Amino acid sequence: QPSPLYLKICVTFARQWTSYDAVDEHFKTGTDVSSLINVLFKRLEDIHGRVFVDKILSLITASKDGLTHEEIEDLVSLDEDVLTTVYEWWEPPVRRCPSMLWKRILHDVGEFFAARGLHGEPAYGWYHRQFWEAAEKS
C-alpha cells in the first residue's frame, strides 16, 4: 500500500533521472517503503563510499536528539577506517574528515532528516521512524 513517504522517496529518485537513464532495476523492486529506503542507502554508498555512509547513518541512528554539523564531523573524524578511505591517495598534515563530505550527504538526502534546535544549532535526526529502522538493520 503506497504511502506519502513512499511517494516522497519515489519523487526523490525521479528528480535525479536524466532523459538518457534506463529504468533502474532496484527501483522496480522497491515495492514498499523499507525496500525503497534500502535502495536509497545503497545509492548513497555507491556515490559517497560504503564506510563513510555507514558511519554517518549509524551516528544519526544512535543519537538521541540528533547531531549538529560539528558533532558529526568530530565523530566521523575519530574513525580511523573512515579517514583511511577518505585519504586513500593523500595524507594531509591534520587527519580530519572534511566538512564538505557530510554536506554532500546532507544535500543528497537532507529532506529525510529533521533539523531540531539544539543549543541554537540545528541537530539532524531522522525525519521518519522507518528511516531509523532501516538504518538500524543495515
PDB file of C-alpha atoms in Angstrom:
ATOM      1  CA  GLN A   1       0.000   0.000   0.000  1.00  0.00           C
ATOM      2  CA  PRO A   2       1.749   3.208  -1.160  1.00  0.00           C
ATOM      3  CA  SER A   3       2.002   5.921   1.458  1.00  0.00           C
ATOM      4  CA  PRO A   4       3.016   9.608   1.355  1.00  0.00           C
ATOM      5  CA  LEU A   5       6.535   8.604   2.443  1.00  0.00           C
ATOM      6  CA  TYR A   6       6.716   6.039  -0.380  1.00  0.00           C
ATOM      7  CA  LEU A   7       5.702   8.731  -2.858  1.00  0.00           C
ATOM      8  CA  LYS A   8       8.228  11.207  -1.447  1.00  0.00           C
ATOM      9  CA  ILE A   9      11.081   8.715  -1.884  1.00  0.00           C
ATOM     10  CA  CYS A  10       9.911   7.893  -5.428  1.00  0.00           C
ATOM     11  CA  VAL A  11       9.860  11.586  -6.306  1.00  0.00           C
ATOM     12  CA  THR A  12      13.375  11.947  -4.873  1.00  0.00           C
ATOM     13  CA  PHE A  13      14.553   9.176  -7.217  1.00  0.00           C
ATOM     14  CA  ALA A  14      12.678  10.629 -10.195  1.00  0.00           C
ATOM     15  CA  ARG A  15      14.256  14.080  -9.697  1.00  0.00           C
ATOM     16  CA  GLN A  16      17.678  12.518 -10.216  1.00  0.00           C
ATOM     17  CA  TRP A  17      16.791  10.879 -13.519  1.00  0.00           C
ATOM     18  CA  THR A  18      18.018  12.232 -16.821  1.00  0.00           C
ATOM     19  CA  SER A  19      16.457  11.728 -20.218  1.00  0.00           C
ATOM     20  CA  TYR A  20      19.007   9.069 -21.153  1.00  0.00           C
ATOM     21  CA  ASP A  21      18.669   6.973 -17.957  1.00  0.00           C
ATOM     22  CA  ALA A  22      17.245   3.469 -18.156  1.00  0.00           C
ATOM     23  CA  VAL A  23      14.710   2.454 -15.549  1.00  0.00           C
ATOM     24  CA  ASP A  24      16.677   1.297 -12.536  1.00  0.00           C
ATOM     25  CA  GLU A  25      16.174  -2.375 -11.698  1.00  0.00           C
ATOM     26  CA  HIS A  26      16.464  -1.625  -7.984  1.00  0.00           C
ATOM     27  CA  PHE A  27      13.647   0.876  -8.257  1.00  0.00           C
ATOM     28  CA  LYS A  28      11.383  -1.777  -9.771  1.00  0.00           C
ATOM     29  CA  THR A  29      11.884  -3.987  -6.707  1.00  0.00           C
ATOM     30  CA  GLY A  30      11.058  -1.191  -4.270  1.00  0.00           C
ATOM     31  CA  THR A  31       7.526  -2.309  -3.567  1.00  0.00           C
ATOM     32  CA  ASP A  32       7.360  -0.901  -0.049  1.00  0.00           C
ATOM     33  CA  VAL A  33       8.887   1.951   1.939  1.00  0.00           C
ATOM     34  CA  SER A  34      11.574  -0.114   3.666  1.00  0.00           C
ATOM     35  CA  SER A  35      12.895  -1.538   0.384  1.00  0.00           C
ATOM     36  CA  LEU A  36      12.955   1.945  -1.173  1.00  0.00           C
ATOM     37  CA  ILE A  37      14.897   3.260   1.831  1.00  0.00           C
ATOM     38  CA  ASN A  38      17.405   0.438   1.406  1.00  0.00           C
ATOM     39  CA  VAL A  39      17.791   1.370  -2.275  1.00  0.00           C
ATOM     40  CA  LEU A  40      18.333   4.987  -1.206  1.00  0.00           C
ATOM     41  CA  PHE A  41      21.020   3.929   1.277  1.00  0.00           C
ATOM     42  CA  LYS A  42      22.679   1.751  -1.383  1.00  0.00           C
ATOM     43  CA  ARG A  43      22.776   4.678  -3.799  1.00  0.00           C
ATOM     44  CA  LEU A  44      24.365   6.835  -1.108  1.00  0.00           C
ATOM     45  CA  GLU A  45      27.016   4.165  -0.574  1.00  0.00           C
ATOM     46  CA  ASP A  46      27.686   3.963  -4.316  1.00  0.00           C
ATOM     47  CA  ILE A  47      28.150   7.735  -4.536  1.00  0.00           C
ATOM     48  CA  HIS A  48      29.916   8.563  -1.257  1.00  0.00           C
ATOM     49  CA  GLY A  49      31.507   5.279  -0.216  1.00  0.00           C
ATOM     50  CA  ARG A  50      30.208   2.483   1.985  1.00  0.00           C
ATOM     51  CA  VAL A  51      32.426   3.110   5.014  1.00  0.00           C
ATOM     52  CA  PHE A  52      31.625   6.822   5.215  1.00  0.00           C
ATOM     53  CA  VAL A  53      27.884   6.434   4.628  1.00  0.00           C
ATOM     54  CA  ASP A  54      27.588   3.564   7.117  1.00  0.00           C
ATOM     55  CA  LYS A  55      29.305   5.685   9.756  1.00  0.00           C
ATOM     56  CA  ILE A  56      27.045   8.703   9.153  1.00  0.00           C
ATOM     57  CA  LEU A  57      23.880   6.588   9.188  1.00  0.00           C
ATOM     58  CA  SER A  58      24.902   4.773  12.361  1.00  0.00           C
ATOM     59  CA  LEU A  59      25.765   8.024  14.169  1.00  0.00           C
ATOM     60  CA  ILE A  60      22.460   9.658  13.288  1.00  0.00           C
ATOM     61  CA  THR A  61      20.554   6.500  14.183  1.00  0.00           C
ATOM     62  CA  ALA A  62      22.325   6.161  17.542  1.00  0.00           C
ATOM     63  CA  SER A  63      21.827   9.790  18.549  1.00  0.00           C
ATOM     64  CA  LYS A  64      19.010  10.579  20.937  1.00  0.00           C
ATOM     65  CA  ASP A  65      18.264  14.175  19.962  1.00  0.00           C
ATOM     66  CA  GLY A  66      20.175  14.413  16.689  1.00  0.00           C
ATOM     67  CA  LEU A  67      23.670  15.643  15.929  1.00  0.00           C
ATOM     68  CA  THR A  68      24.949  19.060  14.842  1.00  0.00           C
ATOM     69  CA  HIS A  69      27.315  19.568  11.910  1.00  0.00           C
ATOM     70  CA  GLU A  70      30.270  19.903  14.256  1.00  0.00           C
ATOM     71  CA  GLU A  71      29.381  16.790  16.246  1.00  0.00           C
ATOM     72  CA  ILE A  72      29.073  14.710  13.082  1.00  0.00           C
ATOM     73  CA  GLU A  73      32.395  15.975  11.752  1.00  0.00           C
ATOM     74  CA  ASP A  74      34.111  15.352  15.102  1.00  0.00           C
ATOM     75  CA  LEU A  75      32.720  11.831  15.499  1.00  0.00           C
ATOM     76  CA  VAL A  76      33.448  10.816  11.925  1.00  0.00           C
ATOM     77  CA  SER A  77      36.985  12.184  12.277  1.00  0.00           C
ATOM     78  CA  LEU A  78      37.584   9.808  15.181  1.00  0.00           C
ATOM     79  CA  ASP A  79      37.028   6.747  12.991  1.00  0.00           C
ATOM     80  CA  GLU A  80      40.319   5.552  11.519  1.00  0.00           C
ATOM     81  CA  ASP A  81      38.575   3.404   8.865  1.00  0.00           C
ATOM     82  CA  VAL A  82      36.676   6.424   7.550  1.00  0.00           C
ATOM     83  CA  LEU A  83      39.813   8.580   7.478  1.00  0.00           C
ATOM     84  CA  THR A  84      41.737   5.849   5.677  1.00  0.00           C
ATOM     85  CA  THR A  85      39.111   5.671   2.918  1.00  0.00           C
ATOM     86  CA  VAL A  86      38.776   9.468   2.711  1.00  0.00           C
ATOM     87  CA  TYR A  87      42.529   9.986   2.459  1.00  0.00           C
ATOM     88  CA  GLU A  88      43.287   6.975   0.297  1.00  0.00           C
ATOM     89  CA  TRP A  89      45.510   8.925  -2.120  1.00  0.00           C
ATOM     90  CA  TRP A  90      46.781  11.780   0.036  1.00  0.00           C
ATOM     91  CA  GLU A  91      47.992  12.240   3.606  1.00  0.00           C
ATOM     92  CA  PRO A  92      47.079  15.684   4.993  1.00  0.00           C
ATOM     93  CA  PRO A  93      49.013  17.357   7.792  1.00  0.00           C
ATOM     94  CA  VAL A  94      45.941  17.037  10.040  1.00  0.00           C
ATOM     95  CA  ARG A  95      43.773  13.945   9.630  1.00  0.00           C
ATOM     96  CA  ARG A  96      40.247  15.274   9.948  1.00  0.00           C
ATOM     97  CA  CYS A  97      37.221  14.461   7.848  1.00  0.00           C
ATOM     98  CA  PRO A  98      36.441  17.385   5.503  1.00  0.00           C
ATOM     99  CA  SER A  99      33.137  19.053   6.322  1.00  0.00           C
ATOM    100  CA  MET A 100      32.194  19.022   2.644  1.00  0.00           C
ATOM    101  CA  LEU A 101      31.708  15.231   2.716  1.00  0.00           C
ATOM    102  CA  TRP A 102      28.946  15.452   5.327  1.00  0.00           C
ATOM    103  CA  LYS A 103      27.401  18.400   3.491  1.00  0.00           C
ATOM    104  CA  ARG A 104      27.226  16.347   0.287  1.00  0.00           C
ATOM    105  CA  ILE A 105      25.244  13.649   2.055  1.00  0.00           C
ATOM    106  CA  LEU A 106      23.047  16.324   3.611  1.00  0.00           C
ATOM    107  CA  HIS A 107      22.449  17.727   0.135  1.00  0.00           C
ATOM    108  CA  ASP A 108      21.520  14.304  -1.281  1.00  0.00           C
ATOM    109  CA  VAL A 109      19.159  13.141   1.477  1.00  0.00           C
ATOM    110  CA  GLY A 110      18.697  16.172   3.709  1.00  0.00           C
ATOM    111  CA  GLU A 111      14.969  16.174   3.105  1.00  0.00           C
ATOM    112  CA  PHE A 112      14.788  12.936   5.095  1.00  0.00           C
ATOM    113  CA  PHE A 113      16.462  14.493   8.140  1.00  0.00           C
ATOM    114  CA  ALA A 114      14.598  16.538  10.705  1.00  0.00           C
ATOM    115  CA  ALA A 115      16.635  19.526  11.893  1.00  0.00           C
ATOM    116  CA  ARG A 116      15.795  20.118  15.541  1.00  0.00           C
ATOM    117  CA  GLY A 117      17.195  23.036  17.512  1.00  0.00           C
ATOM    118  CA  LEU A 118      19.910  22.019  19.972  1.00  0.00           C
ATOM    119  CA  HIS A 119      21.740  24.810  21.796  1.00  0.00           C
ATOM    120  CA  GLY A 120      20.954  27.217  18.959  1.00  0.00           C
ATOM    121  CA  GLU A 121      22.288  24.850  16.282  1.00  0.00           C
ATOM    122  CA  PRO A 122      20.331  22.505  14.011  1.00  0.00           C
ATOM    123  CA  ALA A 123      20.693  18.891  15.157  1.00  0.00           C
ATOM    124  CA  TYR A 124      19.961  16.315  12.466  1.00  0.00           C
ATOM    125  CA  GLY A 125      17.939  13.197  13.180  1.00  0.00           C
ATOM    126  CA  TRP A 126      15.701  11.001  11.089  1.00  0.00           C
ATOM    127  CA  TYR A 127      12.570  12.554   9.639  1.00  0.00           C
ATOM    128  CA  HIS A 128      10.588   9.328   9.927  1.00  0.00           C
ATOM    129  CA  ARG A 129      10.755   6.235  12.102  1.00  0.00           C
ATOM    130  CA  GLN A 130      11.110   3.936   9.071  1.00  0.00           C
ATOM    131  CA  PHE A 131      14.466   5.520   8.182  1.00  0.00           C
ATOM    132  CA  TRP A 132      15.681   4.844  11.710  1.00  0.00           C
ATOM    133  CA  GLU A 133      14.526   1.208  11.473  1.00  0.00           C
ATOM    134  CA  ALA A 134      16.112   0.678   8.038  1.00  0.00           C
ATOM    135  CA  ALA A 135      19.415   2.227   9.152  1.00  0.00           C
ATOM    136  CA  GLU A 136      19.405   0.103  12.280  1.00  0.00           C
ATOM    137  CA  LYS A 137      19.023  -3.084  10.199  1.00  0.00           C
ATOM    138  CA  SER A 138      21.751  -2.196   7.696  1.00  0.00           C
TER     139      SER A 138
END
